[in-house]
Amino acid sequence: TGDYLKSLNRTMKDLSDLNIKVAAGRKYMKMSENPANSVKAFDVRKDLSRIDLYSTTLNDSQALLDEAEASLASISETAADALVQITQGVNGSLDEPDRQAVANTLRSYQQMILGAANVKSSGRYLFGGSGFGETPFTVNGSGQLTYNGQNVNTGSFPAEHRYVDIGIGLSISGGTVDPQTALDVAYSGADLLGTGMDGNGLPNNLYNLIGEIADKIEAGDLDDIATYTDKLESRADDVRMQYVSIGEKSNYISFFTNRLASEKITASAKQSDLESLPLEEGAILFSQQELMYNACLQMGTKILQPSLLDYLSS
């Protein structure tokens, strides 16, 4: 009787455990039940976590890229509109009030460009370069445009980088990231609007250039306006080229996003093979275990025959 009750309890426990596994869709609930597969499953889970982390980084980078693309499109359109206004402003038949109106329109374009260059996304300035919290472009008390605290006409602006790991084997040597092993998500405002002066003494900065053209039109000083117009067309072309180059980064991100998605499918299939219990397999195992339990109960009715003593004690 004692042996039978032990067997019955063990069979009932096996049935209960299997019921939990079938409900959870897992082959095992404890690592001790299958140590070999558990160790492999932990490695797969680590890979899945890594894939999710890199995928999130790529999605965030693409979101920044989309915001930057929209801002570049706005700046490019504003520069094109400014060229149209300048063409109207250099018309010799315009009187002083008309020239004043054109100059005011050009200055409003300056503010539009400044606003697009200082756009924020997720708490970060898109064109702040390697910086984060400070407004990249400001106008000082003298009316001079500055980038990260330096005058855009006279300052020194080295290349800016902000690398993120996207799972291609980030490599750092001497405190410097290998650009081939990470994604550079920094967008330099200095490169965007331009810095310094050219050989003719004209500003390379789009904001300042439009401002000087506005001043000349307002004053009626149109003798060398063609030089300024040509310069503005050149800077507008540079902005358009930056707009086109964003597509290259988008393709780069898209490639690695698709690669990670493929890796996730493979890893998820491996995880399922190591851990998951298919419903049909679970149903068969549960039916088998239930059959054994019922057989054990039926056997008990023959082993534990009721006696007269059982009847009297009840």
mmCIF file of C-alpha atoms in Angstrom:
data_model
loop_
_atom_site.group_PDB
_atom_site.id
_atom_site.type_symbol
_atom_site.label_atom_id
_atom_site.label_comp_id
_atom_site.label_asym_id
_atom_site.label_seq_id
_atom_site.Cartn_x
_atom_site.Cartn_y
_atom_site.Cartn_z
ATOM 1 C CA THR A 1 0.000 0.000 0.000
ATOM 2 C CA GLY A 2 2.797 2.390 0.871
ATOM 3 C CA ASP A 3 4.617 1.714 -2.414
ATOM 4 C CA TYR A 4 1.413 2.175 -4.336
ATOM 5 C CA LEU A 5 0.630 5.523 -2.707
ATOM 6 C CA LYS A 6 4.160 6.758 -3.460
ATOM 7 C CA SER A 7 3.759 5.741 -7.116
ATOM 8 C CA LEU A 8 0.333 7.371 -7.287
ATOM 9 C CA ASN A 9 1.618 10.656 -5.838
ATOM 10 C CA ARG A 10 4.595 10.628 -8.200
ATOM 11 C CA THR A 11 2.328 10.022 -11.197
ATOM 12 C CA MET A 12 -0.040 12.775 -10.059
ATOM 13 C CA LYS A 13 2.898 15.185 -9.637
ATOM 14 C CA ASP A 14 4.196 14.303 -13.114
ATOM 15 C CA LEU A 15 0.738 15.011 -14.515
ATOM 16 C CA SER A 16 0.556 18.349 -12.689
ATOM 17 C CA ASP A 17 4.057 19.372 -13.855
ATOM 18 C CA LEU A 18 3.252 18.436 -17.433
ATOM 19 C CA ASN A 19 0.029 20.426 -17.243
ATOM 20 C CA ILE A 20 2.050 23.509 -16.246
ATOM 21 C CA LYS A 21 4.542 22.945 -19.092
ATOM 22 C CA VAL A 22 1.774 22.533 -21.659
ATOM 23 C CA ALA A 23 0.042 25.720 -20.405
ATOM 24 C CA ALA A 24 3.339 27.639 -20.523
ATOM 25 C CA GLY A 25 4.391 26.070 -23.842
ATOM 26 C CA ARG A 26 7.795 25.103 -22.442
ATOM 27 C CA LYS A 27 9.723 21.849 -22.532
ATOM 28 C CA TYR A 28 11.106 22.464 -19.056
ATOM 29 C CA MET A 29 10.453 24.908 -16.232
ATOM 30 C CA LYS A 30 13.752 24.540 -14.350
ATOM 31 C CA MET A 31 17.319 24.557 -15.591
ATOM 32 C CA SER A 32 17.996 21.344 -13.666
ATOM 33 C CA GLU A 33 15.477 19.496 -15.811
ATOM 34 C CA ASN A 34 17.581 19.980 -18.954
ATOM 35 C CA PRO A 35 21.003 21.560 -18.184
ATOM 36 C CA ALA A 36 22.447 21.104 -21.688
ATOM 37 C CA ASN A 37 19.607 22.851 -23.513
ATOM 38 C CA SER A 38 19.315 25.460 -20.761
ATOM 39 C CA VAL A 39 22.909 26.616 -21.251
ATOM 40 C CA LYS A 40 22.355 26.853 -25.009
ATOM 41 C CA ALA A 41 19.081 28.696 -24.447
ATOM 42 C CA PHE A 42 20.808 31.297 -22.248
ATOM 43 C CA ASP A 43 23.285 32.005 -25.060
ATOM 44 C CA VAL A 44 20.421 32.407 -27.539
ATOM 45 C CA ARG A 45 18.583 34.738 -25.172
ATOM 46 C CA LYS A 46 21.745 36.835 -24.878
ATOM 47 C CA ASP A 47 21.920 37.060 -28.674
ATOM 48 C CA LEU A 48 18.263 38.111 -28.849
ATOM 49 C CA SER A 49 18.854 40.808 -26.233
ATOM 50 C CA ARG A 50 21.844 42.080 -28.205
ATOM 51 C CA ILE A 51 19.819 42.130 -31.426
ATOM 52 C CA ASP A 52 17.004 44.085 -29.751
ATOM 53 C CA LEU A 53 19.490 46.622 -28.367
ATOM 54 C CA TYR A 54 21.162 47.210 -31.731
ATOM 55 C CA SER A 55 17.790 47.348 -33.508
ATOM 56 C CA THR A 56 16.607 50.046 -31.093
ATOM 57 C CA THR A 57 19.803 52.025 -31.713
ATOM 58 C CA LEU A 58 19.325 51.794 -35.473
ATOM 59 C CA ASN A 59 15.664 52.843 -35.232
ATOM 60 C CA ASP A 60 16.607 55.842 -33.078
ATOM 61 C CA SER A 61 19.336 56.776 -35.566
ATOM 62 C CA GLN A 62 16.883 56.527 -38.464
ATOM 63 C CA ALA A 63 14.442 58.771 -36.592
ATOM 64 C CA LEU A 64 17.191 61.391 -36.184
ATOM 65 C CA LEU A 65 18.031 60.981 -39.846
ATOM 66 C CA ASP A 66 14.416 61.586 -40.858
ATOM 67 C CA GLU A 67 14.307 64.749 -38.740
ATOM 68 C CA ALA A 68 17.581 65.973 -40.236
ATOM 69 C CA GLU A 69 16.286 65.262 -43.736
ATOM 70 C CA ALA A 70 13.168 67.344 -43.088
ATOM 71 C CA SER A 71 15.255 70.242 -41.760
ATOM 72 C CA LEU A 72 17.642 70.112 -44.707
ATOM 73 C CA ALA A 73 14.705 70.131 -47.100
ATOM 74 C CA SER A 74 13.326 73.214 -45.344
ATOM 75 C CA ILE A 75 16.687 75.035 -45.500
ATOM 76 C CA SER A 76 17.130 74.102 -49.169
ATOM 77 C CA GLU A 77 13.664 75.420 -50.050
ATOM 78 C CA THR A 78 14.294 78.618 -48.080
ATOM 79 C CA ALA A 79 17.576 79.208 -49.935
ATOM 80 C CA ALA A 80 15.760 78.720 -53.261
ATOM 81 C CA ASP A 81 13.048 81.206 -52.203
ATOM 82 C CA ALA A 82 15.748 83.671 -51.177
ATOM 83 C CA LEU A 83 17.243 83.524 -54.667
ATOM 84 C CA VAL A 84 13.837 84.351 -56.143
ATOM 85 C CA GLN A 85 13.461 87.330 -53.795
ATOM 86 C CA ILE A 86 16.958 88.581 -54.634
ATOM 87 C CA THR A 87 16.171 88.424 -58.352
ATOM 88 C CA GLN A 88 13.169 90.651 -57.693
ATOM 89 C CA GLY A 89 15.156 92.924 -55.393
ATOM 90 C CA VAL A 90 17.872 93.723 -57.932
ATOM 91 C CA ASN A 91 15.286 95.017 -60.397
ATOM 92 C CA GLY A 92 16.380 98.573 -61.085
ATOM 93 C CA SER A 93 12.803 99.863 -61.235
ATOM 94 C CA LEU A 94 12.142 99.103 -57.560
ATOM 95 C CA ASP A 95 11.898 102.097 -55.261
ATOM 96 C CA GLU A 96 13.169 102.249 -51.683
ATOM 97 C CA PRO A 97 10.002 100.841 -49.977
ATOM 98 C CA ASP A 98 10.036 97.861 -52.354
ATOM 99 C CA ARG A 99 13.699 97.178 -51.663
ATOM 100 C CA GLN A 100 12.989 97.455 -47.944
ATOM 101 C CA ALA A 101 10.230 94.864 -48.274
ATOM 102 C CA VAL A 102 12.566 92.474 -50.136
ATOM 103 C CA ALA A 103 15.267 92.976 -47.482
ATOM 104 C CA ASN A 104 12.784 92.254 -44.683
ATOM 105 C CA THR A 105 11.682 89.077 -46.472
ATOM 106 C CA LEU A 106 15.295 87.942 -46.745
ATOM 107 C CA ARG A 107 15.818 88.583 -43.026
ATOM 108 C CA SER A 108 12.747 86.509 -42.251
ATOM 109 C CA TYR A 109 14.358 83.724 -44.309
ATOM 110 C CA GLN A 110 17.407 84.067 -42.091
ATOM 111 C CA GLN A 111 15.260 83.333 -39.038
ATOM 112 C CA MET A 112 13.670 80.368 -40.772
ATOM 113 C CA ILE A 113 17.112 78.930 -41.552
ATOM 114 C CA LEU A 114 18.250 79.569 -37.983
ATOM 115 C CA GLY A 115 15.173 77.800 -36.611
ATOM 116 C CA ALA A 116 15.694 74.771 -38.870
ATOM 117 C CA ALA A 117 19.369 74.580 -37.907
ATOM 118 C CA ASN A 118 18.485 74.616 -34.181
ATOM 119 C CA VAL A 119 15.799 71.931 -34.395
ATOM 120 C CA LYS A 120 15.662 69.372 -31.553
ATOM 121 C CA SER A 121 14.693 65.713 -31.598
ATOM 122 C CA SER A 122 14.348 63.548 -28.470
ATOM 123 C CA GLY A 123 15.980 66.278 -26.403
ATOM 124 C CA ARG A 124 19.028 66.568 -28.682
ATOM 125 C CA TYR A 125 19.945 69.250 -31.194
ATOM 126 C CA LEU A 126 20.177 67.572 -34.590
ATOM 127 C CA PHE A 127 22.909 69.834 -35.901
ATOM 128 C CA GLY A 128 24.807 70.276 -32.633
ATOM 129 C CA GLY A 129 27.658 68.068 -33.809
ATOM 130 C CA SER A 130 29.216 66.165 -30.928
ATOM 131 C CA GLY A 131 27.424 68.356 -28.378
ATOM 132 C CA PHE A 132 24.086 67.608 -26.736
ATOM 133 C CA GLY A 133 22.422 70.207 -24.547
ATOM 134 C CA GLU A 134 23.583 73.619 -25.783
ATOM 135 C CA THR A 135 21.830 75.496 -28.583
ATOM 136 C CA PRO A 136 24.290 75.216 -31.494
ATOM 137 C CA PHE A 137 23.502 78.477 -33.343
ATOM 138 C CA THR A 138 23.030 81.790 -31.554
ATOM 139 C CA VAL A 139 23.307 85.455 -32.516
ATOM 140 C CA ASN A 140 25.582 87.428 -30.190
ATOM 141 C CA GLY A 141 25.119 91.009 -29.033
ATOM 142 C CA SER A 142 26.905 92.310 -32.135
ATOM 143 C CA GLY A 143 24.493 90.510 -34.415
ATOM 144 C CA GLN A 144 27.131 87.920 -35.371
ATOM 145 C CA LEU A 145 26.111 84.292 -35.816
ATOM 146 C CA THR A 146 27.980 81.839 -33.584
ATOM 147 C CA TYR A 147 28.193 78.052 -33.605
ATOM 148 C CA ASN A 148 28.902 76.381 -30.276
ATOM 149 C CA GLY A 149 30.132 79.718 -28.967
ATOM 150 C CA GLN A 150 32.453 80.582 -31.881
ATOM 151 C CA ASN A 151 31.933 83.202 -34.573
ATOM 152 C CA VAL A 152 31.155 81.285 -37.770
ATOM 153 C CA ASN A 153 33.252 83.700 -39.846
ATOM 154 C CA THR A 154 36.420 83.558 -37.752
ATOM 155 C CA GLY A 155 36.186 80.429 -35.569
ATOM 156 C CA SER A 156 37.946 77.091 -35.962
ATOM 157 C CA PHE A 157 35.658 74.093 -36.369
ATOM 158 C CA PRO A 158 37.233 70.618 -36.409
ATOM 159 C CA ALA A 159 35.340 67.554 -37.606
ATOM 160 C CA GLU A 160 32.704 66.354 -35.137
ATOM 161 C CA HIS A 161 31.717 62.747 -34.516
ATOM 162 C CA ARG A 162 29.314 60.850 -32.266
ATOM 163 C CA TYR A 163 29.536 57.102 -32.771
ATOM 164 C CA VAL A 164 27.021 54.445 -31.741
ATOM 165 C CA ASP A 165 27.527 50.686 -31.672
ATOM 166 C CA ILE A 166 25.285 48.872 -34.158
ATOM 167 C CA GLY A 167 26.725 45.405 -33.773
ATOM 168 C CA ILE A 168 29.415 45.273 -36.442
ATOM 169 C CA GLY A 169 32.291 44.879 -33.993
ATOM 170 C CA LEU A 170 32.977 48.257 -32.370
ATOM 171 C CA SER A 171 36.729 48.808 -32.237
ATOM 172 C CA ILE A 172 38.495 51.452 -30.144
ATOM 173 C CA SER A 173 42.207 52.115 -30.390
ATOM 174 C CA GLY A 174 43.978 54.764 -28.329
ATOM 175 C CA GLY A 175 40.651 56.198 -27.214
ATOM 176 C CA THR A 176 39.540 56.676 -30.831
ATOM 177 C CA VAL A 177 36.698 54.767 -32.420
ATOM 178 C CA ASP A 178 37.393 53.079 -35.733
ATOM 179 C CA PRO A 179 34.797 54.743 -38.025
ATOM 180 C CA GLN A 180 34.410 51.495 -39.969
ATOM 181 C CA THR A 181 33.083 49.695 -36.888
ATOM 182 C CA ALA A 182 30.342 52.102 -35.755
ATOM 183 C CA LEU A 183 27.705 54.507 -37.051
ATOM 184 C CA ASP A 184 28.430 58.237 -36.882
ATOM 185 C CA VAL A 185 25.196 60.027 -35.880
ATOM 186 C CA ALA A 186 26.701 63.506 -35.481
ATOM 187 C CA TYR A 187 25.508 66.250 -37.831
ATOM 188 C CA SER A 188 27.738 69.300 -37.794
ATOM 189 C CA GLY A 189 25.996 72.645 -38.007
ATOM 190 C CA ALA A 190 29.301 74.126 -39.155
ATOM 191 C CA ASP A 191 29.222 71.875 -42.220
ATOM 192 C CA LEU A 192 25.511 72.506 -42.687
ATOM 193 C CA LEU A 193 25.550 76.319 -42.998
ATOM 194 C CA GLY A 194 29.249 76.856 -43.695
ATOM 195 C CA THR A 195 32.036 78.735 -41.918
ATOM 196 C CA GLY A 196 34.811 81.185 -42.710
ATOM 197 C CA MET A 197 35.231 83.669 -45.581
ATOM 198 C CA ASP A 198 36.112 83.099 -49.223
ATOM 199 C CA GLY A 199 38.802 84.804 -51.286
ATOM 200 C CA ASN A 200 36.412 87.642 -52.198
ATOM 201 C CA GLY A 201 35.659 88.399 -48.567
ATOM 202 C CA LEU A 202 32.180 86.875 -48.747
ATOM 203 C CA PRO A 203 30.922 84.718 -45.877
ATOM 204 C CA ASN A 204 30.624 81.011 -46.522
ATOM 205 C CA ASN A 205 27.834 80.853 -43.969
ATOM 206 C CA LEU A 206 24.376 80.746 -45.559
ATOM 207 C CA TYR A 207 22.737 82.779 -42.781
ATOM 208 C CA ASN A 208 25.322 85.573 -42.863
ATOM 209 C CA LEU A 209 25.407 85.631 -46.672
ATOM 210 C CA ILE A 210 21.656 86.211 -46.951
ATOM 211 C CA GLY A 211 21.950 88.911 -44.285
ATOM 212 C CA GLU A 212 24.639 90.789 -46.221
ATOM 213 C CA ILE A 213 22.598 90.539 -49.419
ATOM 214 C CA ALA A 214 19.586 91.974 -47.560
ATOM 215 C CA ASP A 215 21.712 94.899 -46.373
ATOM 216 C CA LYS A 216 22.965 95.618 -49.897
ATOM 217 C CA ILE A 217 19.478 95.512 -51.433
ATOM 218 C CA GLU A 218 18.112 97.752 -48.683
ATOM 219 C CA ALA A 219 20.909 100.274 -49.290
ATOM 220 C CA GLY A 220 20.521 100.079 -53.080
ATOM 221 C CA ASP A 221 24.149 98.923 -53.414
ATOM 222 C CA LEU A 222 23.721 96.520 -56.346
ATOM 223 C CA ASP A 223 27.008 96.958 -58.217
ATOM 224 C CA ASP A 224 28.506 93.582 -57.218
ATOM 225 C CA ILE A 225 25.259 91.848 -56.277
ATOM 226 C CA ALA A 226 25.859 89.188 -58.961
ATOM 227 C CA THR A 227 28.905 87.979 -57.021
ATOM 228 C CA TYR A 228 26.756 87.538 -53.925
ATOM 229 C CA THR A 229 24.032 85.809 -55.913
ATOM 230 C CA ASP A 230 26.496 83.340 -57.417
ATOM 231 C CA LYS A 231 27.850 82.644 -53.951
ATOM 232 C CA LEU A 232 24.340 82.004 -52.619
ATOM 233 C CA GLU A 233 23.587 79.605 -55.483
ATOM 234 C CA SER A 234 26.786 77.703 -54.667
ATOM 235 C CA ARG A 235 25.866 77.439 -50.970
ATOM 236 C CA ALA A 236 22.319 76.361 -51.870
ATOM 237 C CA ASP A 237 23.810 73.595 -54.033
ATOM 238 C CA ASP A 238 25.941 72.459 -51.071
ATOM 239 C CA VAL A 239 22.838 72.165 -48.894
ATOM 240 C CA ARG A 240 21.082 70.152 -51.591
ATOM 241 C CA MET A 241 24.054 67.783 -51.790
ATOM 242 C CA GLN A 242 23.878 67.258 -48.015
ATOM 243 C CA TYR A 243 20.193 66.488 -48.400
ATOM 244 C CA VAL A 244 20.966 63.848 -51.042
ATOM 245 C CA SER A 245 23.775 62.314 -48.944
ATOM 246 C CA ILE A 246 21.296 61.505 -46.167
ATOM 247 C CA GLY A 247 19.895 58.824 -48.459
ATOM 248 C CA GLU A 248 23.239 57.004 -48.298
ATOM 249 C CA LYS A 249 23.060 56.807 -44.511
ATOM 250 C CA SER A 250 19.444 55.692 -44.690
ATOM 251 C CA ASN A 251 20.444 52.828 -46.993
ATOM 252 C CA TYR A 252 23.267 51.915 -44.599
ATOM 253 C CA ILE A 253 20.861 51.800 -41.646
ATOM 254 C CA SER A 254 18.270 49.897 -43.651
ATOM 255 C CA PHE A 255 20.837 47.247 -44.604
ATOM 256 C CA PHE A 256 21.848 46.559 -41.005
ATOM 257 C CA THR A 257 18.248 46.723 -39.786
ATOM 258 C CA ASN A 258 17.310 43.993 -42.268
ATOM 259 C CA ARG A 259 20.358 41.957 -41.293
ATOM 260 C CA LEU A 260 19.437 42.128 -37.601
ATOM 261 C CA ALA A 261 15.846 41.189 -38.418
ATOM 262 C CA SER A 262 17.133 38.096 -40.228
ATOM 263 C CA GLU A 263 19.383 37.226 -37.282
ATOM 264 C CA LYS A 264 16.446 37.597 -34.912
ATOM 265 C CA ILE A 265 14.332 35.168 -36.946
ATOM 266 C CA THR A 266 17.133 32.600 -36.848
ATOM 267 C CA ALA A 267 17.759 33.078 -33.117
ATOM 268 C CA SER A 268 14.046 32.955 -32.298
ATOM 269 C CA ALA A 269 13.714 29.677 -34.202
ATOM 270 C CA LYS A 270 16.675 28.265 -32.291
ATOM 271 C CA GLN A 271 15.171 29.429 -28.987
ATOM 272 C CA SER A 272 11.864 27.814 -29.873
ATOM 273 C CA ASP A 273 13.613 24.553 -30.698
ATOM 274 C CA LEU A 274 15.454 24.588 -27.359
ATOM 275 C CA GLU A 275 12.663 25.774 -25.068
ATOM 276 C CA SER A 276 9.221 25.723 -26.636
ATOM 277 C CA LEU A 277 6.839 22.785 -26.392
ATOM 278 C CA PRO A 278 4.584 22.588 -29.484
ATOM 279 C CA LEU A 279 0.911 22.420 -28.609
ATOM 280 C CA GLU A 280 0.293 19.159 -30.481
ATOM 281 C CA GLU A 281 3.304 17.506 -28.838
ATOM 282 C CA GLY A 282 2.193 18.767 -25.435
ATOM 283 C CA ALA A 283 -1.329 17.409 -25.988
ATOM 284 C CA ILE A 284 0.043 13.948 -26.825
ATOM 285 C CA LEU A 285 2.358 13.899 -23.803
ATOM 286 C CA PHE A 286 -0.417 15.095 -21.520
ATOM 287 C CA SER A 287 -2.786 12.406 -22.822
ATOM 288 C CA GLN A 288 -0.152 9.742 -22.222
ATOM 289 C CA GLN A 289 0.510 10.973 -18.694
ATOM 290 C CA GLU A 290 -3.214 11.209 -17.975
ATOM 291 C CA LEU A 291 -3.648 7.645 -19.219
ATOM 292 C CA MET A 292 -0.922 6.438 -16.859
ATOM 293 C CA TYR A 293 -2.507 8.274 -13.954
ATOM 294 C CA ASN A 294 -5.942 6.770 -14.649
ATOM 295 C CA ALA A 295 -4.379 3.309 -15.002
ATOM 296 C CA CYS A 296 -2.703 3.789 -11.656
ATOM 297 C CA LEU A 297 -6.036 4.684 -10.089
ATOM 298 C CA GLN A 298 -7.678 1.605 -11.586
ATOM 299 C CA MET A 299 -4.862 -0.566 -10.313
ATOM 300 C CA GLY A 300 -5.394 0.838 -6.839
ATOM 301 C CA THR A 301 -8.965 -0.413 -6.723
ATOM 302 C CA LYS A 302 -7.598 -3.944 -6.969
ATOM 303 C CA ILE A 303 -4.603 -3.524 -4.690
ATOM 304 C CA LEU A 304 -6.505 -1.704 -1.948
ATOM 305 C CA GLN A 305 -9.524 -3.934 -1.572
ATOM 306 C CA PRO A 306 -12.004 -2.627 1.026
ATOM 307 C CA SER A 307 -12.299 -4.923 4.054
ATOM 308 C CA LEU A 308 -14.887 -5.350 6.811
ATOM 309 C CA LEU A 309 -12.606 -3.325 9.077
ATOM 310 C CA ASP A 310 -12.682 -0.429 6.600
ATOM 311 C CA TYR A 311 -16.474 -0.637 6.590
ATOM 312 C CA LEU A 312 -16.737 -0.678 10.407
ATOM 313 C CA SER A 313 -14.220 2.193 10.824
ATOM 314 C CA SER A 314 -16.170 4.333 8.415
#
